Coordinates of C-alpha atoms in Angstrom, one line a residue:
X1 CA -67.7 8.1 20.7
X2 CA -67.7 10.9 18.4
X3 CA -70.2 9.2 16.2
X4 CA -71.9 12.4 15.5
X5 CA -68.8 13.2 13.6
X6 CA -67.2 9.9 13.9
X7 CA -68.3 6.6 15.4
X8 CA -65.5 6.8 17.8
X9 CA -64.2 3.5 18.9
X10 CA -65.4 4.1 22.3
X11 CA -68.9 3.9 21.2
X12 CA -69.0 0.5 20.0
X13 CA -67.5 0.3 23.2
X14 CA -63.7 0.8 27.2
X15 CA -63.1 -0.4 30.5
X16 CA -62.1 0.3 34.0
X17 CA -62.3 -2.2 36.6
X18 CA -64.6 -4.3 38.5
X19 CA -65.5 -7.7 39.6
X20 CA -65.0 -11.3 39.4
X21 CA -65.9 -13.1 36.2
X22 CA -68.4 -15.9 36.2
X23 CA -66.4 -17.5 33.5
X24 CA -63.0 -17.1 34.9
X25 CA -61.9 -15.6 38.1
X26 CA -60.0 -12.8 36.7
X27 CA -61.2 -10.3 34.1
X28 CA -58.5 -7.8 33.9
X29 CA -54.8 -7.7 33.8
X30 CA -53.3 -10.5 35.7
X31 CA -50.1 -10.3 37.7
X32 CA -47.2 -11.2 35.5
X33 CA -45.7 -13.0 38.4
X34 CA -47.9 -16.0 37.8
X35 CA -47.2 -16.7 34.2
X36 CA -44.6 -15.7 31.7
X37 CA -45.8 -13.0 29.4
X38 CA -46.7 -14.0 25.9
X39 CA -46.8 -12.0 22.6
X40 CA -49.5 -9.4 22.7
X41 CA -50.1 -10.1 26.4
X42 CA -50.5 -7.2 28.7
X43 CA -50.1 -8.5 32.2
X44 CA -51.4 -6.2 34.9
X45 CA -52.1 -6.5 38.6
X46 CA -54.9 -4.8 40.2
X47 CA -54.2 -1.2 40.1
X48 CA -56.4 -0.1 43.0
X49 CA -59.2 -1.2 45.1
X50 CA -61.5 0.3 42.6
X51 CA -60.0 -1.3 39.5
X52 CA -58.9 -4.7 40.8
X53 CA -62.4 -6.1 40.3
X54 CA -61.7 -6.0 36.6
X55 CA -59.5 -9.0 37.2
X56 CA -62.4 -11.1 37.9
X57 CA -63.9 -11.2 34.5
X58 CA -62.9 -13.7 31.8
X59 CA -64.0 -14.0 28.3
X60 CA -63.1 -17.5 27.5
X61 CA -65.0 -20.6 28.6
X62 CA -63.3 -23.2 30.7
X63 CA -64.0 -26.6 32.1
X64 CA -66.2 -26.5 35.2
X65 CA -64.6 -26.8 38.6
X66 CA -66.1 -28.8 41.5
X67 CA -67.3 -26.6 44.3
X68 CA -66.9 -27.5 47.9
X69 CA -69.4 -27.0 50.6
X70 CA -67.1 -24.9 52.7
X71 CA -66.3 -22.6 49.8
X72 CA -62.6 -23.4 49.9
X73 CA -62.6 -23.6 46.2
X74 CA -60.5 -26.7 46.0
X75 CA -60.2 -27.9 42.5
X76 CA -58.8 -26.7 39.3
X77 CA -59.5 -23.7 37.1
X78 CA -62.3 -21.3 36.9
X79 CA -65.0 -21.7 34.3
X80 CA -67.5 -19.5 32.6
X81 CA -70.3 -20.7 34.8
X82 CA -69.3 -19.2 38.0
X83 CA -66.7 -16.5 37.7
X84 CA -64.4 -18.6 39.8
X85 CA -60.8 -18.3 40.1
X86 CA -58.2 -21.0 39.9
X87 CA -56.4 -22.8 37.2
X88 CA -57.6 -24.8 34.3
X89 CA -55.8 -27.6 32.6
X90 CA -53.7 -25.1 30.7
X91 CA -52.7 -22.7 33.4
X92 CA -51.1 -22.9 36.8
X93 CA -48.0 -24.6 38.2
X94 CA -49.8 -27.1 40.3
X95 CA -48.7 -25.7 43.7
X96 CA -51.9 -23.8 44.4
X97 CA -50.2 -20.4 44.0
X98 CA -52.9 -19.0 41.7
X99 CA -55.6 -20.3 44.1
X100 CA -54.0 -18.6 47.0
X101 CA -53.6 -15.3 45.1
X102 CA -57.2 -15.3 44.0
X103 CA -58.5 -16.0 47.4
X104 CA -56.4 -13.2 48.9
X105 CA -57.5 -10.8 46.2
X106 CA -61.1 -11.7 45.6
X107 CA -62.3 -13.7 48.5
X108 CA -63.2 -17.4 49.0
X109 CA -64.7 -19.5 46.3
X110 CA -68.1 -20.1 47.8
X111 CA -69.8 -23.5 47.5
X112 CA -73.5 -23.9 46.8
X113 CA -74.5 -24.1 50.5
X114 CA -72.6 -20.9 51.3
X115 CA -74.2 -19.1 48.4
X116 CA -77.7 -20.1 49.5
X117 CA -76.9 -19.1 53.1
X118 CA -75.6 -15.7 52.2
X119 CA -78.5 -15.1 49.8
X120 CA -81.1 -16.0 52.4
X121 CA -79.4 -13.8 55.0
X122 CA -79.7 -10.8 52.5
X123 CA -83.2 -11.9 51.4
X124 CA -82.1 -12.0 47.8
X125 CA -83.3 -14.4 45.2
X126 CA -80.4 -15.2 42.8
X127 CA -81.0 -15.4 39.1
X128 CA -81.2 -18.9 37.6
X129 CA -77.8 -18.7 35.9
X130 CA -76.1 -17.6 39.1
X131 CA -77.7 -20.5 40.9
X132 CA -76.5 -22.9 38.2
X133 CA -73.0 -21.5 38.5
X134 CA -73.1 -22.0 42.3
X135 CA -74.0 -25.6 41.9
X136 CA -71.5 -26.3 39.2
X137 CA -68.4 -24.6 40.4
X138 CA -69.1 -22.0 43.1
X139 CA -69.0 -18.2 43.0
X140 CA -66.3 -15.9 44.2
X141 CA -67.3 -14.1 47.4
X142 CA -66.5 -10.6 46.0
X143 CA -68.7 -11.4 43.0
X144 CA -71.6 -12.5 45.1
X145 CA -71.4 -9.6 47.5
X146 CA -71.2 -7.1 44.6
X147 CA -74.4 -8.5 43.1
X148 CA -76.1 -8.1 46.4
X149 CA -75.2 -4.4 46.5
X150 CA -76.0 -3.7 42.8
X151 CA -79.4 -5.3 42.9
X152 CA -80.3 -3.3 45.9
X153 CA -79.2 0.0 44.3
X154 CA -81.8 2.8 44.0
X155 CA -84.3 2.8 41.1
X156 CA -83.7 2.4 38.2
X157 CA -80.3 0.8 38.5
X158 CA -81.4 -2.0 40.9
X159 CA -84.3 -2.9 38.6
X160 CA -82.1 -2.9 35.5
X161 CA -79.5 -5.1 37.3
X162 CA -82.2 -7.7 38.1
X163 CA -83.8 -7.5 34.7
X164 CA -81.0 -7.3 32.2
X165 CA -78.2 -9.9 32.5
X166 CA -76.0 -8.1 29.9
X167 CA -75.9 -5.0 32.1
X168 CA -75.6 -7.1 35.3
X169 CA -72.6 -9.1 34.0
X170 CA -70.8 -6.0 32.9
X171 CA -71.4 -4.2 36.1
X172 CA -70.2 -7.2 38.1
X173 CA -67.0 -7.2 36.1
X174 CA -66.7 -3.4 36.2
X175 CA -68.9 -1.3 38.6
X176 CA -67.8 1.8 36.8
X177 CA -69.3 0.5 33.5
X178 CA -72.2 2.9 33.4
X179 CA -70.0 5.8 34.4
X180 CA -67.8 5.0 31.4
X181 CA -70.7 4.9 29.1
X182 CA -71.9 8.3 30.3
X183 CA -68.5 9.8 30.1
X184 CA -68.0 8.5 26.6
X185 CA -71.3 9.9 25.5
X186 CA -70.6 13.3 27.0
X187 CA -67.1 13.5 25.5
X188 CA -68.1 12.2 22.2
X189 CA -71.1 14.5 21.9
X190 CA -69.0 17.6 22.8
X191 CA -66.1 16.5 20.6
X192 CA -68.4 15.7 17.7
X193 CA -70.1 19.0 17.9
X194 CA -66.7 20.8 18.0
X195 CA -65.5 18.8 15.0
X196 CA -68.6 19.3 13.0
X197 CA -68.5 23.1 13.5
X198 CA -64.8 23.2 12.6
X199 CA -65.2 21.0 9.5
X200 CA -68.5 22.4 8.2
X201 CA -67.7 26.0 9.0
X202 CA -70.3 28.4 7.5
X203 CA -72.3 25.5 6.2
X204 CA -73.0 24.2 9.7
X205 CA -76.5 25.5 10.1
X206 CA -77.4 24.6 6.5
X207 CA -76.2 21.1 7.2
X208 CA -77.7 20.9 10.7
X209 CA -79.8 17.9 9.9
X210 CA -76.6 16.0 9.0
X211 CA -75.0 17.0 12.2
X212 CA -78.1 15.9 14.2
X213 CA -78.1 12.5 12.4
X214 CA -74.4 12.1 13.2
X215 CA -75.0 12.9 16.8
X216 CA -77.9 10.6 17.3
X217 CA -76.1 7.7 15.7
X218 CA -73.0 8.6 17.8
X219 CA -74.8 8.2 21.0
X220 CA -76.2 4.8 20.0
X221 CA -72.8 3.7 18.8
X222 CA -71.1 4.9 22.0
X223 CA -73.3 2.6 24.1
X224 CA -72.7 -0.3 21.8
X225 CA -69.0 0.2 21.5
X226 CA -68.4 0.5 25.2
X227 CA -70.5 -2.5 26.0
X228 CA -69.0 -4.7 23.4
X229 CA -65.4 -4.0 24.5
X230 CA -66.2 -4.1 28.2
X231 CA -65.1 -7.1 30.3
X232 CA -68.1 -9.2 31.6
X233 CA -68.7 -12.0 34.0
X234 CA -70.0 -15.2 32.4
X235 CA -72.5 -17.5 34.1
X236 CA -73.6 -20.8 32.6
X237 CA -71.9 -23.4 30.5
X238 CA -70.8 -23.0 26.9
X239 CA -73.3 -24.2 24.3
X240 CA -73.2 -28.0 23.8
X241 CA -74.9 -27.7 20.4
X242 CA -73.0 -29.4 17.5
X243 CA -74.7 -27.2 15.0
X244 CA -73.3 -24.2 13.2
X245 CA -74.7 -21.8 15.7
X246 CA -73.4 -23.8 18.6
X247 CA -69.9 -24.0 17.1
X248 CA -69.9 -20.3 16.3
X249 CA -71.1 -19.5 19.9
X250 CA -68.2 -21.5 21.4
X251 CA -65.7 -19.9 19.1
X252 CA -66.9 -16.4 19.9
X253 CA -66.9 -17.2 23.6
X254 CA -63.3 -18.3 23.5
X255 CA -62.1 -14.9 22.2
X256 CA -60.9 -12.1 24.5
X257 CA -63.2 -9.2 24.8
X258 CA -60.6 -7.0 23.2
X259 CA -57.3 -7.6 21.3
X260 CA -55.1 -6.5 24.3
X261 CA -57.1 -8.1 27.0
X262 CA -54.7 -9.4 29.7
X263 CA -54.2 -13.0 30.4
X264 CA -54.7 -14.4 33.9
X265 CA -54.9 -17.7 35.6
X266 CA -57.6 -19.8 33.9
X267 CA -57.7 -17.5 30.9
X268 CA -55.2 -17.9 28.1
X269 CA -55.4 -16.4 24.6
X270 CA -53.3 -17.3 21.6
X271 CA -52.1 -14.8 19.1
X272 CA -54.6 -16.3 16.6
X273 CA -57.4 -15.6 19.0
X274 CA -56.3 -12.0 19.5
X275 CA -56.1 -11.5 15.8
X276 CA -59.5 -13.1 15.4
X277 CA -60.9 -10.8 18.0
X278 CA -59.9 -7.8 15.9
X279 CA -61.8 -9.0 12.8
X280 CA -64.7 -10.4 14.9
X281 CA -65.2 -7.0 16.6
X282 CA -64.8 -5.3 13.3
X283 CA -67.8 -7.3 11.9
X284 CA -69.9 -6.5 15.0
X285 CA -68.9 -2.8 14.8
X286 CA -69.7 -2.7 11.1
X287 CA -73.1 -4.2 11.7
X288 CA -74.0 -1.8 14.4
X289 CA -72.7 1.1 12.4
X290 CA -74.8 0.1 9.4
X291 CA -78.0 -0.3 11.4
X292 CA -77.5 2.9 13.3
X293 CA -76.7 4.7 10.1
X294 CA -79.9 3.5 8.5
X295 CA -81.8 4.8 11.6
X296 CA -80.0 8.1 12.1
X297 CA -79.7 9.0 8.4
X298 CA -83.3 7.9 7.8
X299 CA -84.5 10.3 10.5
X300 CA -82.3 13.1 9.0
X301 CA -83.6 12.5 5.5
X302 CA -87.2 12.6 6.7
X303 CA -86.5 15.9 8.5
X304 CA -84.8 17.4 5.4
X305 CA -87.6 16.2 3.1
X306 CA -90.3 17.6 5.4
X307 CA -88.6 21.0 5.6
X308 CA -88.4 21.2 1.8
X309 CA -92.1 20.6 1.5
X310 CA -92.7 23.7 3.6
X311 CA -90.0 26.0 2.3
X312 CA -87.5 25.4 -0.4
X313 CA -84.3 27.3 -0.6
X314 CA -81.5 27.6 -3.1
X315 CA -79.1 26.8 -0.3
X316 CA -80.6 23.4 0.4
X317 CA -78.1 20.6 0.1
X318 CA -79.1 17.3 -1.6
X319 CA -80.6 14.7 0.6
X320 CA -77.9 12.1 1.3
X321 CA -78.4 8.6 -0.1
X322 CA -79.7 6.4 2.8
X323 CA -77.9 3.1 2.0
X324 CA -74.7 4.6 1.0
X325 CA -74.6 6.7 4.2
X326 CA -75.3 3.7 6.3
X327 CA -72.6 1.7 4.5
X328 CA -70.2 4.5 5.3
X329 CA -71.1 4.3 9.0
X330 CA -70.5 0.6 8.9
X331 CA -67.1 0.8 7.2
X332 CA -65.9 3.6 9.4
X333 CA -66.8 1.7 12.6
X334 CA -65.4 -1.6 11.4
X335 CA -62.0 -0.1 10.3
X336 CA -61.3 3.3 12.0
X337 CA -63.2 3.0 15.2
X338 CA -62.3 -0.6 15.8
X339 CA -58.6 0.0 15.3
X340 CA -58.5 3.2 17.4
X341 CA -60.4 1.8 20.3
X342 CA -58.5 -1.5 20.5
X343 CA -55.3 0.6 20.7
X344 CA -56.8 2.8 23.4
X345 CA -57.8 -0.3 25.5
X346 CA -54.2 -1.5 25.3
X347 CA -52.8 1.9 26.3
X348 CA -55.2 2.2 29.2
X349 CA -54.1 -1.2 30.5
X350 CA -50.4 -0.2 30.3
X351 CA -51.1 3.0 32.2
X352 CA -53.3 1.3 34.8
X353 CA -50.5 -1.2 35.4
X354 CA -47.9 1.4 36.0
X355 CA -46.5 2.0 39.6
X356 CA -47.7 5.6 39.6
X357 CA -51.3 4.7 38.6
X358 CA -51.4 2.0 41.3
X359 CA -50.4 4.4 43.9
X360 CA -52.5 7.3 42.6
X361 CA -55.6 5.8 40.7
X362 CA -56.7 9.3 39.4
X363 CA -53.7 9.2 37.1
X364 CA -55.2 6.3 35.2
X365 CA -58.6 8.0 35.1
X366 CA -57.0 11.3 33.9
X367 CA -55.2 9.4 31.1
X368 CA -58.5 7.7 30.1
X369 CA -60.2 11.1 29.8
X370 CA -57.3 12.6 27.9
X371 CA -56.8 9.8 25.4
X372 CA -60.5 9.4 24.8
X373 CA -60.9 13.2 24.4
X374 CA -58.1 13.3 21.8
X375 CA -59.5 10.2 20.0
X376 CA -63.0 11.7 19.8
X377 CA -61.7 14.9 18.3
X378 CA -59.6 13.1 15.7
X379 CA -62.3 10.5 15.0
X380 CA -65.0 13.2 14.5
X381 CA -62.9 15.2 12.0
X382 CA -61.9 12.0 10.2
X383 CA -65.5 10.9 9.8
X384 CA -66.4 14.2 8.1
X385 CA -63.5 13.8 5.7
X386 CA -64.6 10.2 4.9
X387 CA -68.2 11.4 4.3
X388 CA -67.0 14.1 1.9
X389 CA -64.5 11.8 0.1
X390 CA -67.2 9.2 -0.4
X391 CA -69.6 11.8 -1.7
X392 CA -72.2 11.1 1.0
X393 CA -72.1 14.6 2.5

């Protein structure tokens, strides 16, 4: 995410494809054939066997659907407690078309008895939230089978899937999530280094501590940015609390994961919700940027101060102000990175939905690498400019 030189939008955050959502059956672009496109709606079908799982994740909570013992999934819309497909009160035409599509694409909606039977056959103990989802509304077959495979993965992935629900839910929605995080870190670190060398020129080694701080913060931000923008499967019901926190939780849960997240049966987003997502993510990005800035710049300042106690030099640059530097990270992430990565997410969805990418999936992957590479170069150089304009570096 080019945080070392720029908190690239990718860090606080990106997406590929993956599995069914516990909150809604579909987590990625949905076929435009089911519903008429709306403003800001990017309607996409599954682009490839690898990416179609992305259609299973949904950000917004929905009313629970009754699950049937035979897993037929009769009933209306998916909810955020089981990653089911279907229609909620606001979507669908009442003829079962969405249900048929989801079953063809993502397997049956398994009822509680079917889920227990398959789990017992695999010798897998399901997490409490998945058991609750199975009772309330059922779980899509693809979603359940993907969890079986992920939790049985070699160490440490299998242990992490069983231990951390945030990682599990994102891997269920997009099995390539960790690959994307790793790719973003590599691209960002390389681009940030290139940008820093170009921008700092002959002062690079004299300002090496600043570069190191930028790089460390960039890696942390990469992980946060990719994770915060990634689709994820939701298990469990929305908070029933009537307090301030409960209302805020429900509001945040109703927003799409990114501004250009595609609509699909059971998941509908208004223009206001999409606009709200931009500002909501901006606040989250800004918070992460400020915290990471405090940590990264704090480490750099300690290193610089320690070096000066051992050996002073006329070429030493002033130690940057800690709070001001952290504030710069926060503003940069909230404004520049947030804007750039939201746009990148939208462009990626358009490319992934193209006929060429559907026939040749590597085309979409190549586009992702190219656009993120260019974004990191630009973001890294932009951050150095912002740092100098603000007088922080």
